Short mmCIF file of C-alpha atoms and ligand atoms in Angstrom, two decimals:
data_model
loop_
_atom_site.label_atom_id
_atom_site.label_comp_id
_atom_site.label_asym_id
_atom_site.label_seq_id
_atom_site.Cartn_x
_atom_site.Cartn_y
_atom_site.Cartn_z
CA UNK A 1 -109.74 4.48 -64.40
CA UNK A 2 -106.36 2.67 -64.43
CA UNK A 3 -105.14 4.94 -67.12
CA UNK A 4 -106.48 7.88 -65.18
CA UNK A 5 -104.59 6.67 -62.12
CA UNK A 6 -101.40 6.26 -64.01
CA UNK A 7 -101.68 9.67 -65.68
CA UNK A 8 -102.35 11.22 -62.07
CA UNK A 9 -99.07 9.41 -60.76
CA UNK A 10 -97.28 10.65 -63.65
CA UNK A 11 -98.41 14.16 -63.16
CA UNK A 12 -97.78 13.91 -59.58
CA UNK A 13 -94.27 12.90 -60.30
CA UNK A 14 -93.69 15.71 -62.75
CA UNK A 15 -95.15 18.08 -60.17
CA UNK A 16 -92.94 16.79 -57.44
CA UNK A 17 -89.96 16.98 -59.91
CA UNK A 18 -90.68 20.41 -60.86
CA UNK A 19 -91.12 21.43 -57.14
CA UNK A 20 -87.72 19.70 -56.44
CA UNK A 21 -86.04 21.74 -59.24
CA UNK A 22 -87.74 24.91 -58.14
CA UNK A 23 -86.62 24.30 -54.37
CA UNK A 24 -83.03 23.60 -55.69
CA UNK A 25 -82.93 26.67 -57.63
CA UNK A 26 -84.23 28.67 -54.60
CA UNK A 27 -81.47 27.05 -52.51
CA UNK A 28 -78.89 27.92 -55.06
CA UNK A 29 -79.85 31.54 -55.33
CA UNK A 30 -77.48 33.91 -53.46
CA UNK A 31 -79.14 36.33 -51.35
CA UNK A 32 -77.50 39.84 -51.53
CA UNK A 33 -77.50 40.25 -47.84
CA UNK A 34 -78.18 38.24 -44.79
CA UNK A 35 -80.77 38.51 -41.93
CA UNK A 36 -79.90 41.23 -39.33
CA UNK A 37 -81.45 39.11 -36.45
CA UNK A 38 -82.24 35.38 -36.62
CA UNK A 39 -83.58 34.91 -33.01
CA UNK A 40 -87.07 36.53 -33.62
CA UNK A 41 -88.89 37.23 -37.01
CA UNK A 42 -88.94 40.91 -38.06
CA UNK A 43 -90.31 42.77 -40.97
CA UNK A 44 -91.19 46.32 -42.20
CA UNK A 45 -87.89 47.92 -40.90
CA UNK A 46 -88.21 51.68 -40.31
CA UNK A 47 -84.64 52.86 -39.53
CA UNK A 48 -83.81 56.26 -37.94
CA UNK A 49 -80.51 57.65 -36.69
CA UNK A 50 -81.26 59.38 -33.45
CA UNK A 51 -78.25 61.17 -31.73
CA UNK A 52 -75.88 59.33 -34.02
CA UNK A 53 -77.13 55.86 -33.27
CA UNK A 54 -79.18 53.71 -35.54
CA UNK A 55 -82.33 52.31 -34.40
CA UNK A 56 -84.78 50.02 -36.45
CA UNK A 57 -88.47 49.87 -35.72
CA UNK A 58 -89.76 46.56 -37.35
CA UNK A 59 -92.92 44.54 -37.13
CA UNK A 60 -92.38 41.42 -34.93
CA UNK A 61 -93.74 38.57 -37.09
CA UNK A 62 -95.17 35.54 -35.06
CA UNK A 63 -96.01 31.92 -36.04
CA UNK A 64 -99.79 31.34 -36.61
CA UNK A 65 -102.15 28.78 -38.04
CA UNK A 66 -104.16 31.48 -39.70
CA UNK A 67 -103.92 30.61 -43.69
CA UNK A 68 -102.52 33.31 -46.18
CA UNK A 69 -105.22 35.38 -47.76
CA UNK A 70 -105.47 38.62 -49.80
CA UNK A 71 -106.09 40.67 -46.62
CA UNK A 72 -103.13 39.45 -44.91
CA UNK A 73 -104.87 37.81 -42.05
CA UNK A 74 -101.71 35.65 -41.57
CA UNK A 75 -99.81 38.72 -40.28
CA UNK A 76 -101.05 38.33 -36.72
CA UNK A 77 -98.43 40.39 -34.80
CA UNK A 78 -99.19 41.50 -31.33
CA UNK A 79 -96.19 43.62 -30.20
CA UNK A 80 -93.00 45.64 -31.19
CA UNK A 81 -89.35 45.12 -30.43
CA UNK A 82 -86.75 47.64 -31.24
CA UNK A 83 -83.31 46.89 -32.76
CA UNK A 84 -80.39 49.01 -32.25
CA UNK A 85 -77.09 48.86 -34.21
CA UNK A 86 -73.78 50.34 -33.44
CA UNK A 87 -72.07 50.16 -36.97
CA UNK A 88 -72.97 48.61 -40.22
CA UNK A 89 -72.15 44.96 -40.10
CA UNK A 90 -72.44 44.77 -36.33
CA UNK A 91 -75.37 42.51 -35.01
CA UNK A 92 -78.08 44.64 -33.54
CA UNK A 93 -79.26 44.44 -29.95
CA UNK A 94 -82.76 43.35 -29.71
CA UNK A 95 -84.75 45.46 -27.17
CA UNK A 96 -87.38 44.06 -24.85
CA UNK A 97 -91.13 44.48 -25.74
CA UNK A 98 -91.48 48.06 -26.69
CA UNK A 99 -95.45 47.95 -27.07
CA UNK A 100 -97.91 45.27 -26.77
CA UNK A 101 -101.45 45.43 -28.14
CA UNK A 102 -102.94 44.51 -24.75
CA UNK A 103 -101.53 47.91 -23.50
CA UNK A 104 -103.28 49.86 -26.39
CA UNK A 105 -106.78 50.77 -24.91
CA UNK A 106 -108.31 50.98 -28.57
CA UNK A 107 -106.57 48.21 -30.53
CA UNK A 108 -107.50 44.58 -30.83
CA UNK A 109 -104.89 42.91 -33.19
CA UNK A 110 -102.61 42.98 -36.13
CA UNK A 111 -99.84 45.33 -34.88
CA UNK A 112 -98.46 45.84 -38.47
CA UNK A 113 -95.67 48.23 -39.82
CA UNK A 114 -94.76 50.83 -37.39
CA UNK A 115 -92.34 53.99 -37.51
CA UNK A 116 -90.89 56.30 -35.08
CA UNK A 117 -89.90 60.01 -34.50
CA UNK A 118 -87.99 62.12 -32.16
CA UNK A 119 -88.87 65.63 -30.88
CA UNK A 120 -87.78 67.56 -27.81
CA UNK A 121 -86.55 64.57 -25.63
CA UNK A 122 -89.45 62.43 -26.55
CA UNK A 123 -89.59 59.41 -28.93
CA UNK A 124 -92.85 58.75 -30.76
CA UNK A 125 -93.94 55.17 -32.01
CA UNK A 126 -96.37 55.25 -34.82
CA UNK A 127 -98.18 52.01 -35.43
CA UNK A 128 -101.35 50.52 -37.20
CA UNK A 129 -103.65 48.11 -35.69
CA UNK A 130 -107.25 46.89 -36.03
CA UNK A 131 -109.57 48.58 -33.57
CA UNK A 132 -112.22 46.64 -31.50
CA UNK A 133 -114.60 46.85 -34.68
CA UNK A 134 -111.81 45.37 -37.00
CA UNK A 135 -111.03 48.60 -38.67
CA UNK A 136 -107.34 49.47 -39.08
CA UNK A 137 -106.42 52.82 -37.34
CA UNK A 138 -103.08 54.45 -36.61
CA UNK A 139 -102.01 54.99 -33.06
CA UNK A 140 -99.08 56.78 -31.30
CA UNK A 141 -97.05 55.93 -28.17
CA UNK A 142 -94.41 57.89 -26.52
CA UNK A 143 -91.18 57.05 -24.35
CA UNK A 144 -88.17 58.90 -23.23
CA UNK A 145 -86.03 56.05 -24.53
CA UNK A 146 -85.67 55.04 -28.18
CA UNK A 147 -85.88 51.40 -27.24
CA UNK A 148 -89.18 51.90 -25.29
CA UNK A 149 -91.19 50.87 -23.43
CA UNK A 150 -93.88 53.07 -25.21
CA UNK A 151 -97.16 54.27 -23.65
CA UNK A 152 -99.84 54.29 -26.04
CA UNK A 153 -102.37 57.33 -26.31
CA UNK A 154 -105.93 56.35 -25.52
CA UNK A 155 -107.34 56.92 -28.77
CA UNK A 156 -105.95 56.48 -32.40
CA UNK A 157 -104.70 59.68 -34.21
CA UNK A 158 -107.89 61.55 -35.29
CA UNK A 159 -108.16 61.74 -39.06
CA UNK A 160 -105.85 58.80 -39.85
CA UNK A 161 -106.87 55.24 -40.87
CA UNK A 162 -105.62 52.38 -42.90
CA UNK A 163 -102.00 51.23 -42.20
CA UNK A 164 -98.30 51.67 -42.76
CA UNK A 165 -97.57 55.25 -41.05
CA UNK A 166 -94.16 56.80 -41.86
CA UNK A 167 -93.12 60.06 -40.33
CA UNK A 168 -90.60 62.29 -42.06
CA UNK A 169 -89.15 65.41 -40.36
CA UNK A 170 -87.91 68.08 -42.73
CA UNK A 171 -84.90 70.37 -42.21
CA UNK A 172 -87.10 73.19 -40.94
CA UNK A 173 -88.42 71.03 -38.14
CA UNK A 174 -91.86 70.32 -39.50
CA UNK A 175 -92.83 66.61 -39.46
CA UNK A 176 -95.28 64.93 -41.95
CA UNK A 177 -97.06 61.55 -41.57
CA UNK A 178 -97.77 59.35 -44.55
CA UNK A 179 -99.97 56.43 -44.27
CA UNK A 180 -102.19 53.99 -46.28
CA UNK A 181 -102.37 50.56 -47.91
CA UNK A 182 -104.76 48.84 -50.15
CA UNK A 183 -106.25 45.31 -50.01
CA UNK A 184 -105.69 44.21 -46.42
CA UNK A 185 -104.83 47.76 -45.61
CA UNK A 186 -108.45 48.90 -46.04
CA UNK A 187 -107.70 52.13 -48.07
CA UNK A 188 -110.64 51.02 -50.39
CA UNK A 189 -112.84 51.41 -47.61
CA UNK A 190 -112.14 55.09 -47.03
CA UNK A 191 -113.47 56.76 -50.43
CA UNK A 192 -114.55 59.89 -48.79
CA UNK A 193 -112.80 59.92 -45.47
CA UNK A 194 -115.34 57.94 -43.81
CA UNK A 195 -115.29 54.09 -43.38
CA UNK A 196 -117.52 52.24 -45.62
CA UNK A 197 -117.91 48.52 -45.08
CA UNK A 198 -117.49 46.03 -47.93
CA UNK A 199 -114.84 44.08 -49.82
CA UNK A 200 -111.62 45.61 -49.55
CA UNK A 201 -109.42 44.06 -52.20
CA UNK A 202 -109.06 46.32 -55.16
CA UNK A 203 -111.65 48.66 -56.58
CA UNK A 204 -111.38 47.12 -60.01
CA UNK A 205 -111.34 50.83 -61.60
CA UNK A 206 -108.33 50.17 -63.73
CA UNK A 207 -108.76 52.98 -65.88
CA UNK A 208 -109.32 55.38 -63.00
CA UNK A 209 -106.72 57.14 -60.88
CA UNK A 210 -105.18 54.61 -58.35
CA UNK A 211 -105.92 55.12 -54.72
CA UNK A 212 -103.07 57.31 -53.43
CA UNK A 213 -101.15 57.31 -50.10
CA UNK A 214 -102.24 59.90 -47.57
CA UNK A 215 -100.06 62.87 -46.08
CA UNK A 216 -100.62 65.28 -43.49
CA UNK A 217 -98.40 67.69 -41.51
CA UNK A 218 -98.21 66.86 -37.85
CA UNK A 219 -99.21 69.25 -35.16
CA UNK A 220 -96.05 70.13 -32.75
CA UNK A 221 -97.24 67.80 -30.17
CA UNK A 222 -96.68 64.97 -32.87
CA UNK A 223 -100.00 63.31 -31.71
CA UNK A 224 -102.39 65.17 -33.94
CA UNK A 225 -102.69 66.18 -37.45
CA UNK A 226 -102.12 69.96 -38.22
CA UNK A 227 -104.43 69.70 -41.14
CA UNK A 228 -106.66 66.89 -42.69
CA UNK A 229 -104.78 64.32 -44.58
CA UNK A 230 -104.84 64.66 -48.35
CA UNK A 231 -103.69 62.49 -51.21
CA UNK A 232 -99.83 62.28 -51.81
CA UNK A 233 -100.43 62.33 -55.49
CA UNK A 234 -98.19 60.01 -57.78
CA UNK A 235 -97.99 61.11 -61.43
CA UNK A 236 -96.47 59.82 -64.63
CA UNK A 237 -93.99 61.47 -66.75
CA UNK A 238 -96.91 63.34 -68.28
CA UNK A 239 -98.08 64.79 -64.97
CA UNK A 240 -101.21 62.16 -64.96
CA UNK A 241 -101.94 60.29 -61.74
CA UNK A 242 -100.86 56.75 -62.16
CA UNK A 243 -103.93 54.44 -62.90
CA UNK A 244 -105.50 51.72 -60.68
CA UNK A 245 -104.68 49.22 -63.40
CA UNK A 246 -101.09 50.11 -63.45
CA UNK A 247 -100.13 47.29 -60.82
CA UNK A 248 -96.32 47.73 -61.80
CA UNK A 249 -96.29 51.28 -60.74
CA UNK A 250 -99.17 52.23 -58.60
CA UNK A 251 -99.07 52.66 -54.83
CA UNK A 252 -99.96 49.66 -52.66
CA UNK A 253 -98.53 50.19 -49.16
CA UNK A 254 -95.13 51.05 -47.31
CA UNK A 255 -94.75 54.65 -47.51
CA UNK A 256 -91.34 56.04 -46.77
CA UNK A 257 -90.05 59.41 -47.29
CA UNK A 258 -86.40 60.64 -47.43
CA UNK A 259 -84.80 63.80 -48.70
CA UNK A 260 -81.51 64.04 -50.64
CA UNK A 261 -79.97 67.12 -52.26
CA UNK A 262 -83.20 69.12 -51.83
CA UNK A 263 -85.36 66.56 -53.45
CA UNK A 264 -88.10 64.58 -51.63
CA UNK A 265 -88.11 60.80 -52.56
CA UNK A 266 -91.46 59.14 -51.72
CA UNK A 267 -90.87 55.33 -51.84
CA UNK A 268 -93.38 52.58 -51.58
CA UNK A 269 -94.26 49.07 -52.40
CA UNK A 270 -96.29 47.96 -55.47
CA UNK A 271 -97.60 44.89 -53.69
CA UNK A 272 -99.10 42.33 -55.74
CA UNK A 273 -96.26 42.96 -58.40
CA UNK A 274 -93.63 42.88 -55.44
CA UNK A 275 -91.37 45.94 -56.45
CA UNK A 276 -90.21 48.72 -54.28
CA UNK A 277 -90.77 51.93 -56.57
CA UNK A 278 -90.23 55.56 -55.95
CA UNK A 279 -91.36 59.08 -57.15
CA UNK A 280 -89.80 62.41 -56.53
CA UNK A 281 -91.07 65.90 -55.87
CA UNK A 282 -90.33 69.33 -54.70
CA UNK A 283 -92.44 69.28 -51.58
CA UNK A 284 -93.11 66.73 -49.02
CA UNK A 285 -96.86 67.09 -49.67
CA UNK A 286 -96.33 66.19 -53.41
CA UNK A 287 -97.17 65.73 -56.05
CA UNK A 288 -94.47 63.16 -56.90
CA UNK A 289 -93.41 62.05 -60.37
CA UNK A 290 -92.90 58.39 -60.73
CA UNK A 291 -89.26 57.48 -61.44
CA UNK A 292 -89.01 53.73 -61.35
CA UNK A 293 -88.40 50.55 -59.42
CA UNK A 294 -85.37 50.24 -57.11
CA UNK A 295 -85.69 46.74 -55.44
CA UNK A 296 -86.57 43.59 -57.52
CA UNK A 297 -88.96 41.04 -56.09
CA UNK A 298 -87.61 39.42 -52.86
CA UNK A 299 -88.35 35.97 -51.71
CA UNK A 300 -91.73 36.11 -49.99
CA UNK A 301 -94.96 38.09 -50.81
CA UNK A 302 -94.19 41.36 -49.32
CA UNK A 303 -91.21 43.59 -48.76
CA UNK A 304 -91.29 46.95 -47.06
CA UNK A 305 -88.63 49.58 -46.86
CA UNK A 306 -86.76 52.54 -45.29
CA UNK A 307 -83.83 54.52 -46.62
CA UNK A 308 -81.61 56.39 -44.37
CA UNK A 309 -78.14 58.11 -44.54
CA UNK A 310 -75.88 56.70 -41.83
CA UNK A 311 -72.25 57.52 -41.40
CA UNK A 312 -71.81 59.06 -44.93
CA UNK A 313 -73.65 56.14 -46.92
CA UNK A 314 -77.18 55.70 -47.77
CA UNK A 315 -78.83 52.27 -46.60
CA UNK A 316 -81.81 50.36 -47.78
CA UNK A 317 -83.63 48.45 -45.10
CA UNK A 318 -86.05 45.75 -46.47
CA UNK A 319 -87.27 42.29 -45.49
CA UNK A 320 -87.72 38.78 -47.06
CA UNK A 321 -88.32 35.25 -46.03
CA UNK A 322 -84.82 33.72 -46.07
CA UNK A 323 -85.10 32.11 -42.65
CA UNK A 324 -88.60 30.51 -42.91
CA UNK A 325 -89.74 30.55 -46.55
CA UNK A 326 -93.04 31.52 -45.10
CA UNK A 327 -94.69 34.75 -46.03
CA UNK A 328 -95.64 35.78 -42.59
CA UNK A 329 -92.34 34.91 -40.97
CA UNK A 330 -89.82 37.71 -42.32
CA UNK A 331 -86.48 38.81 -41.46
CA UNK A 332 -85.06 42.50 -41.99
CA UNK A 333 -81.86 43.01 -44.04
CA UNK A 334 -79.91 46.02 -44.94
CA UNK A 335 -77.78 46.94 -48.16
CA UNK A 336 -76.19 50.00 -49.36
CA UNK A 337 -78.11 52.06 -51.73
CA UNK A 338 -76.37 53.92 -54.64
CA UNK A 339 -77.38 56.98 -56.54
CA UNK A 340 -76.69 57.97 -60.09
CA UNK A 341 -75.37 61.49 -60.79
CA UNK A 342 -78.79 62.71 -61.89
CA UNK A 343 -80.29 61.58 -58.44
CA UNK A 344 -81.78 58.37 -59.75
CA UNK A 345 -81.66 55.12 -57.55
CA UNK A 346 -79.63 52.27 -58.78
CA UNK A 347 -81.50 49.10 -58.77
CA UNK A 348 -81.04 46.59 -56.10
CA UNK A 349 -81.35 42.86 -56.85
CA UNK A 350 -81.84 40.98 -54.02
CA UNK A 351 -80.30 37.74 -55.41
CA UNK A 352 -77.17 39.21 -56.65
CA UNK A 353 -74.13 38.52 -54.35
CA UNK A 354 -72.42 41.75 -53.05
CA UNK A 355 -69.80 41.35 -56.05
CA UNK A 356 -72.71 41.43 -58.54
CA UNK A 357 -72.75 37.79 -59.34
CA UNK A 358 -75.87 35.73 -59.38
O1 FUB B 401 -96.43 43.55 -41.93
C1 FUB B 401 -97.75 43.34 -42.18
C2 FUB B 401 -97.85 44.22 -43.50
O2 FUB B 401 -97.18 43.55 -44.60
C3 FUB B 401 -97.31 45.68 -43.60
O3 FUB B 401 -97.98 46.64 -42.87
C4 FUB B 401 -97.19 45.97 -44.99
O4 FUB B 401 -96.36 47.02 -45.17
C5 FUB B 401 -96.54 44.52 -45.37
O5 FUB B 401 -95.21 44.45 -45.24
#
C-alpha cells in the first residue's frame, strides 16, 4: 500500500511536472496574430465587404458549465453581435445584439456559426440553431442595416438542415448556400434528406465516401432554395470522393467559398484533425478537387474560417482560444493570406510570428 502511495505521488509529480512544462511551452509559443476583440468572446468569423466596409459575422461565445463533449454541447451561444472594421489593424466596433434566440420563433438554443449576404438593399443573416425538438436547422433573418438588428423568418429555410451556412454570391449575381457539419452538426442524421434519430458522431464507414457538404442555389428572395440541396463533392487527385476514414482531408464543418482568378475555392475544417483545408473547382456547385491544408492546428479544438479580398489583399479570418484557453470561449483573428503563382494557398502557421520566427 505504502509503495503504491509513493508511486502514485511520484506519478502525480511527474504528471504535474509535464503539465507545467507543457503550459510553459504554450506560454512561450508566439501567436501569429492577436484577438480582434477582447471584451467579448467570438468565433466562426464570416467576413464580408459591403459597400467598401468590412463586417464580421461571428458566433458570440458565452461561459457555461456544460462539459465538453463530441457533440459540442458546451457551445451554448444564444445571440449574435456584428463587428465592423474600418481598416486592417484598426480595432473593430462591436455592434449591439443583432439577433437573439428568444426572437427566433422556431429555435431553442445553440446559435452556431452564422453568415451574411446582401441583395437589393437588404442584409440577410443566415444562422444554425437547434429547433424545439433539438434538431439543427438553418434560419434566415433580414435587416436594412448590416449591423442589425435582424428580424428572423418564422420558419427555418425549407430543405436545409445541420449547421454552418455560408452564402457565396457569384459575379453573375447568383447566390449559393453551403451547409453541413458532422458529429455535433448532425449531418450523419440526414442520410436521405430526412432526419433519422440516433448517434450522430461518425458513421464509422471509413472505406465509403465521406459525408459531403451540401450546396444549393438560393432563390432571388434569398430566403428559399431555388433547387434541392445536393452534395458539394470533394474528390482526390484521381477524381475519387474523399473517404470517411480520411480524417486529415475529409469535410467536417465550416464551409466557406471564395472565387479567385475564375477558380472556385471551397474551404472547410477537418474537425478532429484540426486543419483548414481547401479544394478547387470550375463551378460553385462542384465537384471540388482537394488541394491541401492552409492553416495548421490552432490552440483550441475548433477553428472556422472565412477568406475575403479587402483593399487589394486577401485575408484569412479564423479563431483560437488565446484569451481563455477554453475550447468554448474563442476569439477571432485575421491574417494576410498569400497565394502561389499556380493559385495554391500558402500554409499559415498560427504559431509563427509575423516575421516567420516560432
Ligand atoms: O461555434 C460552434 C461550432 O463550432 C461551429 O458551428 C463550428 O463550425 C465550430 O466552429
